Amino acid sequence: MATEEKQLPEKGVHGEVSQDRFVAGQDLTRWKTPLGRFMAAVAERVTALLGPYAALVFTLLLGLAVAASLALVFGEVYESVTDADGVAGLDDPVLSAAKNVRSPELDVAVTAYTNIGGTVGMPLLATAIMVALALRRRSWTPVILMLAAGLGSLIITILGKPLFGRARPDLSDAIPPYEHSASFPSGHSLNSIVIAGIVAYLVILRLKTARARVLTIAVAVIFALTMGLSRVYLGHHWLTDVLAAWAIGVAWLALVITSHRLYLTVRTRRRTAVAS
């Protein structure tokens, strides 16, 4: 009696096309708007000239330029609002509330947690996840997407801080170790939402159940939210710095995901053309 051979998941490009295309019944390579179809057509032409991975990198670079421009515009609006004591009216009350709930034990715990999202903890965590995903899927796509997402958020943070130069809360209101760079935008908040978001996206592409997808999204959201709020608790950032960083991070994350969808669209169409 013949036994059925267990079919292993496809790896590499074939795995991307066969497993990453549909999420919760939605075809990521189907573009319903004229703008989406136009972008897909442009992506095909760029791929024909540069190759799939080079085209993905090129698209991400264009997305970074768009994200940086959006961050600049957002920063100008943010600055005018805070100067007018609009949204900034949230900052002092929230910082006062954070100071009221502080304790030596909680200060140590929150400081340890916020270090995960710092200049050492976050790169190490992101690199470990990136390597694991790349090896498991035998694909360069997780490497390209996570490097682009992380480096893009870092560039936006580095450019934004000296450009707007907003002062952090007074050192008397902060918990050491103190930080002295500009307050806007919050780098921890921006980087955590981008890295957690792109990791969640890559993981969700291979999940089969709605429960697993919801749980993955919930973990990513909780991580990003608590990381941002830890900065306010420690007195290292104003609440509006964190809110602004989250908004910029979501915009950049959306552009990275859109770039991947375009890459996946071209890969799928090329495979279909070869098969026919």
Tab-separated table of C-alpha atoms in Angstrom:
chain	number	residue	atom	x	y	z
A	1	MET	CA	0.000	0.000	0.000
A	2	ALA	CA	1.470	3.316	-1.089
A	3	THR	CA	1.933	5.933	1.551
A	4	GLU	CA	1.361	9.596	0.915
A	5	GLU	CA	4.493	11.710	0.990
A	6	LYS	CA	4.222	14.654	3.323
A	7	GLN	CA	4.509	17.869	1.350
A	8	LEU	CA	6.937	20.323	2.915
A	9	PRO	CA	6.338	24.088	2.703
A	10	GLU	CA	8.050	25.718	-0.249
A	11	LYS	CA	11.031	27.899	0.485
A	12	GLY	CA	12.590	30.899	-1.226
A	13	VAL	CA	10.779	32.738	-4.018
A	14	HIS	CA	8.341	29.890	-4.646
A	15	GLY	CA	7.398	29.937	-0.985
A	16	GLU	CA	6.808	33.688	-1.105
A	17	VAL	CA	4.482	33.421	-4.089
A	18	SER	CA	2.592	30.399	-2.798
A	19	GLN	CA	2.344	31.308	0.899
A	20	ASP	CA	2.609	35.098	1.251
A	21	ARG	CA	0.039	36.119	-1.337
A	22	PHE	CA	-3.161	35.624	0.659
A	23	VAL	CA	-3.867	36.929	4.160
A	24	ALA	CA	-7.304	36.253	5.663
A	25	GLY	CA	-8.634	35.592	2.165
A	26	GLN	CA	-7.316	38.885	0.785
A	27	ASP	CA	-5.065	38.752	-2.270
A	28	LEU	CA	-2.148	41.111	-1.580
A	29	THR	CA	-1.240	41.175	-5.274
A	30	ARG	CA	-4.650	42.477	-6.343
A	31	TRP	CA	-4.862	46.264	-6.648
A	32	LYS	CA	-8.394	47.654	-6.709
A	33	THR	CA	-7.598	51.344	-7.249
A	34	PRO	CA	-6.163	53.068	-10.343
A	35	LEU	CA	-3.208	54.287	-8.262
A	36	GLY	CA	-2.468	50.755	-7.082
A	37	ARG	CA	-2.613	49.357	-10.608
A	38	PHE	CA	-0.358	52.171	-11.817
A	39	MET	CA	2.204	51.428	-9.078
A	40	ALA	CA	2.109	47.720	-9.953
A	41	ALA	CA	2.761	48.523	-13.615
A	42	VAL	CA	5.687	50.770	-12.707
A	43	ALA	CA	7.073	48.080	-10.396
A	44	GLU	CA	7.013	45.579	-13.265
A	45	ARG	CA	8.985	47.944	-15.495
A	46	VAL	CA	11.541	48.674	-12.782
A	47	THR	CA	11.899	44.939	-12.104
A	48	ALA	CA	12.510	44.288	-15.789
A	49	LEU	CA	15.394	46.776	-15.667
A	50	LEU	CA	16.911	46.065	-12.252
A	51	GLY	CA	15.721	42.634	-11.155
A	52	PRO	CA	13.211	41.802	-8.371
A	53	TYR	CA	15.342	42.446	-5.276
A	54	ALA	CA	16.961	45.565	-6.730
A	55	ALA	CA	13.512	46.854	-7.648
A	56	LEU	CA	12.327	46.201	-4.083
A	57	VAL	CA	15.265	48.181	-2.689
A	58	PHE	CA	14.631	50.986	-5.189
A	59	THR	CA	10.956	51.130	-4.219
A	60	LEU	CA	11.870	51.251	-0.545
A	61	LEU	CA	14.267	54.138	-1.163
A	62	LEU	CA	11.501	56.057	-2.900
A	63	GLY	CA	9.226	55.233	0.017
A	64	LEU	CA	11.827	56.536	2.451
A	65	ALA	CA	11.958	59.837	0.568
A	66	VAL	CA	8.172	60.061	0.789
A	67	ALA	CA	8.221	59.150	4.497
A	68	ALA	CA	10.897	61.742	5.244
A	69	SER	CA	8.869	64.389	3.443
A	70	LEU	CA	5.739	63.412	5.353
A	71	ALA	CA	7.696	63.531	8.613
A	72	LEU	CA	8.919	67.030	7.750
A	73	VAL	CA	5.398	68.249	7.030
A	74	PHE	CA	4.065	66.509	10.133
A	75	GLY	CA	6.832	68.074	12.202
A	76	GLU	CA	5.976	71.559	10.999
A	77	VAL	CA	2.316	71.060	11.877
A	78	TYR	CA	3.268	69.498	15.203
A	79	GLU	CA	5.574	72.395	16.045
A	80	SER	CA	2.944	75.010	15.291
A	81	VAL	CA	0.352	73.162	17.383
A	82	THR	CA	2.627	72.699	20.388
A	83	ASP	CA	3.766	76.324	20.189
A	84	ALA	CA	0.131	77.319	20.433
A	85	ASP	CA	-0.298	75.157	23.567
A	86	GLY	CA	-2.785	72.941	21.761
A	87	VAL	CA	-1.880	69.254	21.961
A	88	ALA	CA	0.982	70.208	24.281
A	89	GLY	CA	-1.659	70.786	26.933
A	90	LEU	CA	-1.537	67.006	27.396
A	91	ASP	CA	2.144	66.922	28.210
A	92	ASP	CA	2.334	68.424	31.704
A	93	PRO	CA	-0.699	66.584	33.158
A	94	VAL	CA	0.476	63.218	31.806
A	95	LEU	CA	4.011	63.725	33.112
A	96	SER	CA	2.602	64.722	36.520
A	97	ALA	CA	0.460	61.581	36.560
A	98	ALA	CA	3.501	59.452	35.699
A	99	LYS	CA	5.519	60.990	38.538
A	100	ASN	CA	2.718	60.206	40.990
A	101	VAL	CA	2.848	56.454	40.291
A	102	ARG	CA	6.635	56.091	40.364
A	103	SER	CA	8.387	53.837	42.874
A	104	PRO	CA	12.005	52.632	43.130
A	105	GLU	CA	11.068	49.103	42.076
A	106	LEU	CA	8.926	50.244	39.146
A	107	ASP	CA	11.608	52.712	38.041
A	108	VAL	CA	14.154	49.895	37.763
A	109	ALA	CA	11.718	47.637	35.888
A	110	VAL	CA	10.658	50.302	33.384
A	111	THR	CA	14.269	51.364	32.797
A	112	ALA	CA	15.227	47.761	32.043
A	113	TYR	CA	12.262	47.422	29.690
A	114	THR	CA	12.936	50.664	27.825
A	115	ASN	CA	16.526	49.517	27.205
A	116	ILE	CA	15.109	46.803	24.942
A	117	GLY	CA	14.061	49.566	22.567
A	118	GLY	CA	17.365	51.430	22.816
A	119	THR	CA	20.348	51.700	20.504
A	120	VAL	CA	21.704	48.329	21.654
A	121	GLY	CA	18.666	46.264	22.587
A	122	MET	CA	16.514	46.952	19.537
A	123	PRO	CA	19.206	46.213	16.891
A	124	LEU	CA	20.122	42.949	18.636
A	125	LEU	CA	16.490	41.862	18.906
A	126	ALA	CA	15.704	42.851	15.309
A	127	THR	CA	18.812	41.137	13.948
A	128	ALA	CA	18.023	37.878	15.733
A	129	ILE	CA	14.464	37.835	14.375
A	130	MET	CA	15.639	38.849	10.891
A	131	VAL	CA	18.210	36.056	10.681
A	132	ALA	CA	15.726	33.485	11.997
A	133	LEU	CA	13.090	34.452	9.411
A	134	ALA	CA	15.594	34.563	6.550
A	135	LEU	CA	17.035	31.130	7.371
A	136	ARG	CA	13.643	29.543	7.921
A	137	ARG	CA	12.252	30.876	4.636
A	138	ARG	CA	15.532	30.725	2.687
A	139	SER	CA	14.820	34.179	1.340
A	140	TRP	CA	16.474	37.593	1.359
A	141	THR	CA	13.098	39.329	1.591
A	142	PRO	CA	12.900	39.437	5.434
A	143	VAL	CA	16.451	40.840	5.512
A	144	ILE	CA	15.664	43.582	2.994
A	145	LEU	CA	12.356	44.550	4.603
A	146	MET	CA	13.612	44.602	8.189
A	147	LEU	CA	16.819	46.457	7.319
A	148	ALA	CA	14.846	48.996	5.303
A	149	ALA	CA	12.226	49.438	8.030
A	150	GLY	CA	14.796	49.800	10.814
A	151	LEU	CA	17.261	51.999	8.948
A	152	GLY	CA	14.443	54.168	7.612
A	153	SER	CA	13.038	54.847	11.076
A	154	LEU	CA	16.558	55.547	12.340
A	155	ILE	CA	17.225	58.053	9.546
A	156	ILE	CA	13.929	59.823	10.190
A	157	THR	CA	14.781	60.043	13.902
A	158	ILE	CA	18.322	61.328	13.297
A	159	LEU	CA	17.140	63.971	10.831
A	160	GLY	CA	14.114	65.007	12.877
A	161	LYS	CA	15.802	65.668	16.214
A	162	PRO	CA	18.199	68.484	15.180
A	163	LEU	CA	15.693	69.873	12.696
A	164	PHE	CA	13.079	70.686	15.334
A	165	GLY	CA	15.256	70.657	18.458
A	166	ARG	CA	12.454	70.344	20.974
A	167	ALA	CA	13.652	70.254	24.585
A	168	ARG	CA	13.018	67.191	26.714
A	169	PRO	CA	11.322	67.444	30.124
A	170	ASP	CA	13.515	68.935	32.858
A	171	LEU	CA	16.117	66.580	34.293
A	172	SER	CA	14.515	67.116	37.705
A	173	ASP	CA	11.422	65.350	36.331
A	174	ALA	CA	13.362	62.484	34.726
A	175	ILE	CA	14.769	59.201	35.974
A	176	PRO	CA	18.462	58.532	35.258
A	177	PRO	CA	20.316	57.685	33.110
A	178	TYR	CA	19.526	61.040	31.526
A	179	GLU	CA	19.352	61.705	27.807
A	180	HIS	CA	20.346	65.007	26.221
A	181	SER	CA	19.381	64.795	22.543
A	182	ALA	CA	16.297	66.597	21.221
A	183	SER	CA	12.935	65.238	22.287
A	184	PHE	CA	11.070	65.128	18.962
A	185	PRO	CA	10.507	62.517	17.700
A	186	SER	CA	10.857	59.751	20.284
A	187	GLY	CA	13.301	57.299	18.725
A	188	HIS	CA	12.282	54.439	21.017
A	189	SER	CA	8.623	54.921	20.076
A	190	LEU	CA	9.265	55.267	16.340
A	191	ASN	CA	11.667	52.336	16.081
A	192	SER	CA	9.602	50.000	18.250
A	193	ILE	CA	6.381	50.478	16.293
A	194	VAL	CA	8.192	50.035	12.973
A	195	ILE	CA	10.176	46.943	13.987
A	196	ALA	CA	7.271	45.329	15.848
A	197	GLY	CA	4.990	46.136	12.914
A	198	ILE	CA	7.212	44.671	10.195
A	199	VAL	CA	7.914	41.546	12.258
A	200	ALA	CA	4.178	41.071	12.852
A	201	TYR	CA	3.517	41.548	9.130
A	202	LEU	CA	6.130	38.963	8.105
A	203	VAL	CA	4.852	36.465	10.656
A	204	ILE	CA	1.199	36.989	9.730
A	205	LEU	CA	1.962	36.181	6.091
A	206	ARG	CA	2.536	32.550	7.106
A	207	LEU	CA	-0.161	32.169	9.761
A	208	LYS	CA	-3.246	30.166	8.876
A	209	THR	CA	-5.738	31.026	11.627
A	210	ALA	CA	-7.448	34.280	12.533
A	211	ARG	CA	-6.710	33.669	16.216
A	212	ALA	CA	-2.971	33.443	15.570
A	213	ARG	CA	-3.049	36.613	13.458
A	214	VAL	CA	-4.972	38.557	16.093
A	215	LEU	CA	-2.595	37.373	18.828
A	216	THR	CA	0.433	38.408	16.760
A	217	ILE	CA	-1.004	41.865	16.123
A	218	ALA	CA	-1.909	42.252	19.803
A	219	VAL	CA	1.645	41.411	20.934
A	220	ALA	CA	3.127	43.907	18.455
A	221	VAL	CA	0.712	46.664	19.469
A	222	ILE	CA	1.251	46.093	23.198
A	223	PHE	CA	5.025	46.147	22.736
A	224	ALA	CA	4.962	49.403	20.756
A	225	LEU	CA	2.475	51.112	23.081
A	226	THR	CA	4.238	50.143	26.299
A	227	MET	CA	7.638	51.091	24.868
A	228	GLY	CA	6.365	54.558	23.994
A	229	LEU	CA	4.618	55.056	27.326
A	230	SER	CA	7.740	53.947	29.190
A	231	ARG	CA	9.494	57.006	27.752
A	232	VAL	CA	6.841	59.271	29.250
A	233	TYR	CA	6.937	57.452	32.590
A	234	LEU	CA	10.711	57.943	32.811
A	235	GLY	CA	10.393	61.626	31.947
A	236	HIS	CA	12.594	61.226	28.858
A	237	HIS	CA	9.933	62.402	26.400
A	238	TRP	CA	6.722	64.375	26.310
A	239	LEU	CA	3.557	62.464	25.438
A	240	THR	CA	3.191	64.436	22.202
A	241	ASP	CA	6.688	63.325	21.131
A	242	VAL	CA	5.540	59.731	21.496
A	243	LEU	CA	2.227	60.313	19.700
A	244	ALA	CA	4.051	61.982	16.811
A	245	ALA	CA	6.571	59.133	16.595
A	246	TRP	CA	3.781	56.573	16.461
A	247	ALA	CA	2.055	58.452	13.626
A	248	ILE	CA	5.274	58.761	11.601
A	249	GLY	CA	6.129	55.129	12.286
A	250	VAL	CA	2.746	53.879	11.055
A	251	ALA	CA	3.138	55.917	7.859
A	252	TRP	CA	6.624	54.526	7.188
A	253	LEU	CA	5.485	50.992	8.019
A	254	ALA	CA	2.607	51.315	5.534
A	255	LEU	CA	5.065	52.343	2.809
A	256	VAL	CA	7.357	49.385	3.560
A	257	ILE	CA	4.429	46.953	3.396
A	258	THR	CA	3.219	48.543	0.161
A	259	SER	CA	6.698	48.070	-1.331
A	260	HIS	CA	6.596	44.392	-0.408
A	261	ARG	CA	3.153	43.997	-1.924
A	262	LEU	CA	4.453	45.460	-5.189
A	263	TYR	CA	7.422	43.077	-5.108
A	264	LEU	CA	5.095	40.153	-4.433
A	265	THR	CA	2.789	41.265	-7.258
A	266	VAL	CA	5.622	41.228	-9.790
A	267	ARG	CA	6.905	37.863	-8.542
A	268	THR	CA	3.404	36.355	-8.804
A	269	ARG	CA	2.771	37.699	-12.311
A	270	ARG	CA	6.135	36.466	-13.549
A	271	ARG	CA	5.546	32.993	-12.154
A	272	THR	CA	2.075	32.887	-13.701
A	273	ALA	CA	3.481	33.980	-17.065
A	274	VAL	CA	6.155	31.263	-16.982
A	275	ALA	CA	3.605	28.597	-15.979
A	276	SER	CA	1.294	29.521	-18.856
